[in-house]
Short mmCIF file of C-alpha atoms in Angstrom, two decimals:
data_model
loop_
_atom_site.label_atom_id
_atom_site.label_comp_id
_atom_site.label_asym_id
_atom_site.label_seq_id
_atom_site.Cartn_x
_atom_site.Cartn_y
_atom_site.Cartn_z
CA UNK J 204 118.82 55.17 94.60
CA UNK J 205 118.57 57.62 97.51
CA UNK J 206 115.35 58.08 99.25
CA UNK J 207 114.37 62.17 98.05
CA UNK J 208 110.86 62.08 98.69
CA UNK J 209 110.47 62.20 102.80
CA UNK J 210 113.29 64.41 103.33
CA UNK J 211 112.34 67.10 100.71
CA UNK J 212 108.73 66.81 101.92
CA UNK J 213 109.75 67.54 105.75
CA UNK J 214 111.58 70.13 104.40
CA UNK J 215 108.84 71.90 102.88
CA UNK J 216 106.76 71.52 104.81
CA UNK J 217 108.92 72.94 108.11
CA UNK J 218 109.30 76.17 105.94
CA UNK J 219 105.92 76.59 104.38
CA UNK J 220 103.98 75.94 107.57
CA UNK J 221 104.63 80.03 108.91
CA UNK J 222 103.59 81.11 105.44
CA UNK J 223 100.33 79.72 105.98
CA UNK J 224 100.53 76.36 104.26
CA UNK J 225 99.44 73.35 104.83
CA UNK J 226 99.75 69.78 104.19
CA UNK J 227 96.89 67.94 102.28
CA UNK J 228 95.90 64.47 103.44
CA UNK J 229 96.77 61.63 101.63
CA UNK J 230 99.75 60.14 99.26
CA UNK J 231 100.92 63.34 97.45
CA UNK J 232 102.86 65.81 98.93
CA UNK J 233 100.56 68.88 98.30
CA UNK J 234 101.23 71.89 100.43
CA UNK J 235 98.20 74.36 100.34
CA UNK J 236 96.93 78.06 101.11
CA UNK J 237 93.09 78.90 100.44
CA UNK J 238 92.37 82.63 100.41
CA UNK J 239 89.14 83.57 101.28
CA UNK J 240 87.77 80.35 100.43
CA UNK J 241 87.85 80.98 96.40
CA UNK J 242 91.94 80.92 95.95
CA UNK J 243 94.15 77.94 96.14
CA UNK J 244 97.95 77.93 95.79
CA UNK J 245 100.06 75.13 95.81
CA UNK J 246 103.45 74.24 95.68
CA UNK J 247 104.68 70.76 95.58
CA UNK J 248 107.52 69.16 93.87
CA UNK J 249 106.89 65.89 90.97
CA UNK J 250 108.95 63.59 90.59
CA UNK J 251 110.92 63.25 86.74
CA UNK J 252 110.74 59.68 86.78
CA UNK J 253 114.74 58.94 86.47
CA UNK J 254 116.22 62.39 86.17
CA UNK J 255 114.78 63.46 89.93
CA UNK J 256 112.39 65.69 91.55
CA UNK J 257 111.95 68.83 90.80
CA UNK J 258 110.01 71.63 93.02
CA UNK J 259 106.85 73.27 91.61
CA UNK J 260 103.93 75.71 92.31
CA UNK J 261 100.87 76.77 91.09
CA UNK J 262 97.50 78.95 91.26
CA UNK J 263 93.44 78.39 90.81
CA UNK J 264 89.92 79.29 91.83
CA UNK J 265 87.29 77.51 92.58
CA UNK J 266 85.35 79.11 89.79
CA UNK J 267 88.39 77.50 87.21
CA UNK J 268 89.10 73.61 86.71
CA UNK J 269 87.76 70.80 89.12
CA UNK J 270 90.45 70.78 92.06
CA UNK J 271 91.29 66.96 93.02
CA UNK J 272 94.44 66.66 95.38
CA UNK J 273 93.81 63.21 95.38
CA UNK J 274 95.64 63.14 91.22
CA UNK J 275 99.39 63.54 91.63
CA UNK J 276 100.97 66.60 90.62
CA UNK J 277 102.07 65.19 87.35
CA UNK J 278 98.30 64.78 86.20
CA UNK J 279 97.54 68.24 87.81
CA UNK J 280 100.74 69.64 85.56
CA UNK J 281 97.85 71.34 83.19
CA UNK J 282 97.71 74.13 86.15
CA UNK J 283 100.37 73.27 88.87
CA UNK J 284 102.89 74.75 85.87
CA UNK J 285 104.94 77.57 87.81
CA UNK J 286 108.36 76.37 87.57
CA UNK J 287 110.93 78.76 89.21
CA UNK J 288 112.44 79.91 86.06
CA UNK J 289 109.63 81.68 84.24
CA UNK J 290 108.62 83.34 87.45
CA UNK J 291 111.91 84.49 88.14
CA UNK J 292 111.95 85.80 84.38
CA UNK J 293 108.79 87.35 84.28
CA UNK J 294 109.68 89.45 88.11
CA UNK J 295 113.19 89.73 86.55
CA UNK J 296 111.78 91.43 83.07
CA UNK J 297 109.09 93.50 85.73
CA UNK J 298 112.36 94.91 87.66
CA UNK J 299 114.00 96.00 84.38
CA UNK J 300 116.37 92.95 84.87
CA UNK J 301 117.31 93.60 88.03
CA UNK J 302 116.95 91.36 91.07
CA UNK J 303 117.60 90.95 94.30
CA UNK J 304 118.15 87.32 94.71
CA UNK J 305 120.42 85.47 92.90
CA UNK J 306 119.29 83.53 89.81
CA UNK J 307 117.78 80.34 90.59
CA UNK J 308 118.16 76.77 88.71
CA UNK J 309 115.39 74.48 88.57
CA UNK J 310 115.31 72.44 92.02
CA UNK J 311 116.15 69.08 90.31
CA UNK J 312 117.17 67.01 93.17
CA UNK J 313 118.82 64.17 90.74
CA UNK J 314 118.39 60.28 91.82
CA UNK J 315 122.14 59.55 92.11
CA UNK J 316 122.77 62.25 94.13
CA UNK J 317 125.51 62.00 96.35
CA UNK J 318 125.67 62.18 100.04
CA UNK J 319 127.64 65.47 100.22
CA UNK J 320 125.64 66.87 97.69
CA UNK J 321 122.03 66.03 99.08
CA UNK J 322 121.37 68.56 101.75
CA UNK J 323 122.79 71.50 99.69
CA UNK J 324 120.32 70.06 96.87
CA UNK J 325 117.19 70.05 99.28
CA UNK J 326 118.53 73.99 100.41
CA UNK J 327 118.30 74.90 97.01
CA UNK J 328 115.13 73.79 96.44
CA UNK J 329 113.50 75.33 99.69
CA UNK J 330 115.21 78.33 98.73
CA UNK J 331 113.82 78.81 95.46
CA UNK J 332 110.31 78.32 96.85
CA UNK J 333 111.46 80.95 99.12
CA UNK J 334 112.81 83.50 97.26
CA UNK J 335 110.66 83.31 94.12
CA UNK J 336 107.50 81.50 94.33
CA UNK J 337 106.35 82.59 98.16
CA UNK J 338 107.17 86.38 96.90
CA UNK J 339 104.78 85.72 93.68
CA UNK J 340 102.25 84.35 95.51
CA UNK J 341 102.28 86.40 98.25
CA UNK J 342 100.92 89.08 95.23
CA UNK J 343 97.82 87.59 95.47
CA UNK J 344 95.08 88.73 98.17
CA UNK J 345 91.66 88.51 96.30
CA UNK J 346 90.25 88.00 92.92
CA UNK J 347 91.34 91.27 90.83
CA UNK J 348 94.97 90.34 92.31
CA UNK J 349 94.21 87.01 91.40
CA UNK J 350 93.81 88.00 87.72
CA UNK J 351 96.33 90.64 87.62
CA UNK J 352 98.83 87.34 88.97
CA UNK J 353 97.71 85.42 86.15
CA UNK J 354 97.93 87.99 83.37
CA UNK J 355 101.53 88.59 84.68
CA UNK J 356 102.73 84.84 85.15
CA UNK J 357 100.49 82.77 83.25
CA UNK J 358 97.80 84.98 80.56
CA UNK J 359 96.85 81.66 78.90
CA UNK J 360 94.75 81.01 82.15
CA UNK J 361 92.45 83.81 81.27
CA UNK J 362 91.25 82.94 77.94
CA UNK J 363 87.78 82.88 76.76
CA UNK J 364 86.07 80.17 75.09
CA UNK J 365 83.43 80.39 72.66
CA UNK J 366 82.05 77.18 74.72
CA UNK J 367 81.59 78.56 78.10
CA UNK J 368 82.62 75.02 80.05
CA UNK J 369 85.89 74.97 77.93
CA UNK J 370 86.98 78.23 79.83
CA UNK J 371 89.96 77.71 82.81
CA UNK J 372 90.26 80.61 84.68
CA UNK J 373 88.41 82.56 82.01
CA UNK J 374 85.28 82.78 84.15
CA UNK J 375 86.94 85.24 86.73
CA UNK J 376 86.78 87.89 84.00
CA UNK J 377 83.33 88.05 84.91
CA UNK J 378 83.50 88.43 88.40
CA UNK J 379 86.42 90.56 88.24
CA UNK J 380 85.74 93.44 85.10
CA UNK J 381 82.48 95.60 85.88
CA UNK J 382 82.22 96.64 82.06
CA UNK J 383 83.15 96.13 78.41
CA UNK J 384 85.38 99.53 78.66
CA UNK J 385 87.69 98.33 81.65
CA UNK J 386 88.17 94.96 80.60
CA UNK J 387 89.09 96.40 76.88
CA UNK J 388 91.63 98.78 78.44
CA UNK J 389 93.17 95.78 80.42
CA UNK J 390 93.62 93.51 77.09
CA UNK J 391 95.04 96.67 75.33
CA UNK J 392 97.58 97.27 78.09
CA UNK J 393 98.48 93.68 78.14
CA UNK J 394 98.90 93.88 74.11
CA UNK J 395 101.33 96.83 74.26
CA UNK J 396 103.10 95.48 77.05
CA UNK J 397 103.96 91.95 74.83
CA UNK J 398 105.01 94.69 72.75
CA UNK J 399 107.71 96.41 74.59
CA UNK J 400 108.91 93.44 76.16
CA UNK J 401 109.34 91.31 72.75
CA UNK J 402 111.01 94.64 71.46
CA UNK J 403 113.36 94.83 74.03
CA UNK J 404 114.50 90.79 73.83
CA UNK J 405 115.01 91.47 69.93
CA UNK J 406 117.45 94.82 70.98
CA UNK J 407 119.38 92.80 73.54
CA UNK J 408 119.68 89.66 70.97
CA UNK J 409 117.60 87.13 72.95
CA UNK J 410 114.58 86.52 70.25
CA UNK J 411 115.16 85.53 67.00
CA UNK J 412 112.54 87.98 65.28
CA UNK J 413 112.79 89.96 62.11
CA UNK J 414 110.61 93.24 62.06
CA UNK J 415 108.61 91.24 59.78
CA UNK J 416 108.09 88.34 62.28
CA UNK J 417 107.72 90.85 64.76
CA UNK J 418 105.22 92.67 63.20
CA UNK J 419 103.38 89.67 61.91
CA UNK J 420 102.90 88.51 65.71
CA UNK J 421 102.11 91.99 67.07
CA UNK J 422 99.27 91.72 64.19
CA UNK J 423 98.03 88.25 65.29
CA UNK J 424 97.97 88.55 69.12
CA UNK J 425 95.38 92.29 68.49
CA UNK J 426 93.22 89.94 66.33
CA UNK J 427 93.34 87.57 69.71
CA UNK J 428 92.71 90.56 72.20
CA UNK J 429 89.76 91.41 69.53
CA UNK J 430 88.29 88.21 69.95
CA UNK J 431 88.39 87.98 73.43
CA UNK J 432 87.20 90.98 73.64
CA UNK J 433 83.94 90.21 71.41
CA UNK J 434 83.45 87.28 73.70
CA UNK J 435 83.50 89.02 76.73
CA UNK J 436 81.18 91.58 75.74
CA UNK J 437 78.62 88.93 74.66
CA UNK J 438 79.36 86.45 76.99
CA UNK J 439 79.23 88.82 80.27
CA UNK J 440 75.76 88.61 80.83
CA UNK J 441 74.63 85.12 80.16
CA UNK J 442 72.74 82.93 81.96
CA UNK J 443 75.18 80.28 81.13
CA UNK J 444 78.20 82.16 82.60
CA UNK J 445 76.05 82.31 85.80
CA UNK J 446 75.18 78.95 86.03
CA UNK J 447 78.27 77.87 85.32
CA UNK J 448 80.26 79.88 87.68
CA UNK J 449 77.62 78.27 90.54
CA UNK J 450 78.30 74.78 89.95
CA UNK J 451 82.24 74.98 89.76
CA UNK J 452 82.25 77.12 93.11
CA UNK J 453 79.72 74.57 94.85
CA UNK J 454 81.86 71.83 93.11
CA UNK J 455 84.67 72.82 94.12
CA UNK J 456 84.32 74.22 97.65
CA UNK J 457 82.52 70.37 98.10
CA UNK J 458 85.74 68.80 96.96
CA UNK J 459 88.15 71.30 98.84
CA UNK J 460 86.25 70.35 102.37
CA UNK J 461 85.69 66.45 101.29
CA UNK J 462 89.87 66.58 101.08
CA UNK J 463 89.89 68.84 104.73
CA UNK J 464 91.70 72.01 102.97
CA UNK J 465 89.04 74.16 103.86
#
């Protein structure tokens, strides 16, 4: 079985370095960028025990889930979840389907690789980073692009809880929407845009709905958006939330310099 590990993590790490990214200490091949000491992106790569290794990326806060680089990236797969196809798809589907770069496969470096094969394999797989997930990233500057990132690539991120320490990323709503009225306007734009876009798959063939399915879902996810809604407005202003978004950051900031990322 050829040795994938070393070489794709030299790689990476030669081309993320000028981008900002670093390596993190210890067994897993973490490459990291803190923004303003409250965002951390990663991009690593996990390894499909016996069908290869395959390249991945991913976004948080401080103020989301506790951040251990010490668990490998296939326990952190709950957030380190940005595989290069549904970025691609979601920029692709922002561009009107029209990109640039040329479509990307998932970086799956296979085990039996062959010799010929293996440097063209590790290209691909720096390239991808490179073309799709450094651009995505690169999006992000502060914590209203932060959630405007997250409501583009990954919405789930966002959602509220009706138990405040079940939220992920939920909590930046709070830090990022001064009122009920703005952060009601973003959920409705973010409704109609699910909209257009599953409207536009069904016209070109590519989702199986019926009007009535379609309909039906365009029903459920406003009862969603309601919801959230009703738990941001009586969330917002709760001790809890306070608290709570206190002892992540201090938790997490702790944990970021105990691992020498920040």
């Amino acid at each position: 079985m050829k040795k994938i590990d070393v070489p794709l993590k030299n790689a990476l790490k030669e081309f993320l370095e000028p981008y900002g990214f670093k390596k993190v200490r210890g067994r897993y091949p973490y490459f990291v960028k803190v923004i303003n000491d409250e965002i951390i992106e990663v991009i690593t790569f996990r390894n499909l025990i016996g069908m290869g290794y395959l390249t991945i990326g991913g976004l948080a806060t401080v103020y989301g889930r506790e951040i251990d680089f010490s668990m490998s990236p296939r326990d952190n797969g709950d957030w380190i979840d940005l595989y290069d196809g549904g970025v691609y798809e979601c920029l692709k589907a922002e561009n009107g389907g029209q990109l640039d770069i040329p479509e990307p496969h998932y970086p799956l470096i296979e085990p039996d690789i062959a010799e010929e094969d293996f440097q063209q394999a590790i290209e691909l797989a720096v390239n991808t980073v490179r073309d799709v997930l450094v651009p995505a990233f690169a999006r992000v500057t502060d914590l209203p692009s932060c959630v405007s990132f997250y409501r583009q690539f990954s919405g789930s991120e966002l959602t509220l809880s009706p138990e405040i320490k079940d939220n992920e990323e939920g909590l930046l709503n709070f830090l990022v929407y001064e009122d009920v009225e703005k952060y009601q306007e973003e959920e409705m734009i973010t409704w109609e845009k699910e909209n257009k876009e599953i409207l536009e798959r069904m016209k070109l063939g590519l989702a199986r709905y019926t009007q009535e399915d379609y309909e039906n879902d365009k029903a459920e996810r406003l009862e969603y958006a309601k919801e959230q809604i009703r738990l941001f407005t009586e969330q917002r202003n709760s001790p809890e939330v306070l608290a709570e978004i206190e002892y992540r950051k201090n938790l997490n900031i702790k944990r970021l310099k105990e691992q020498k990322v920040i």
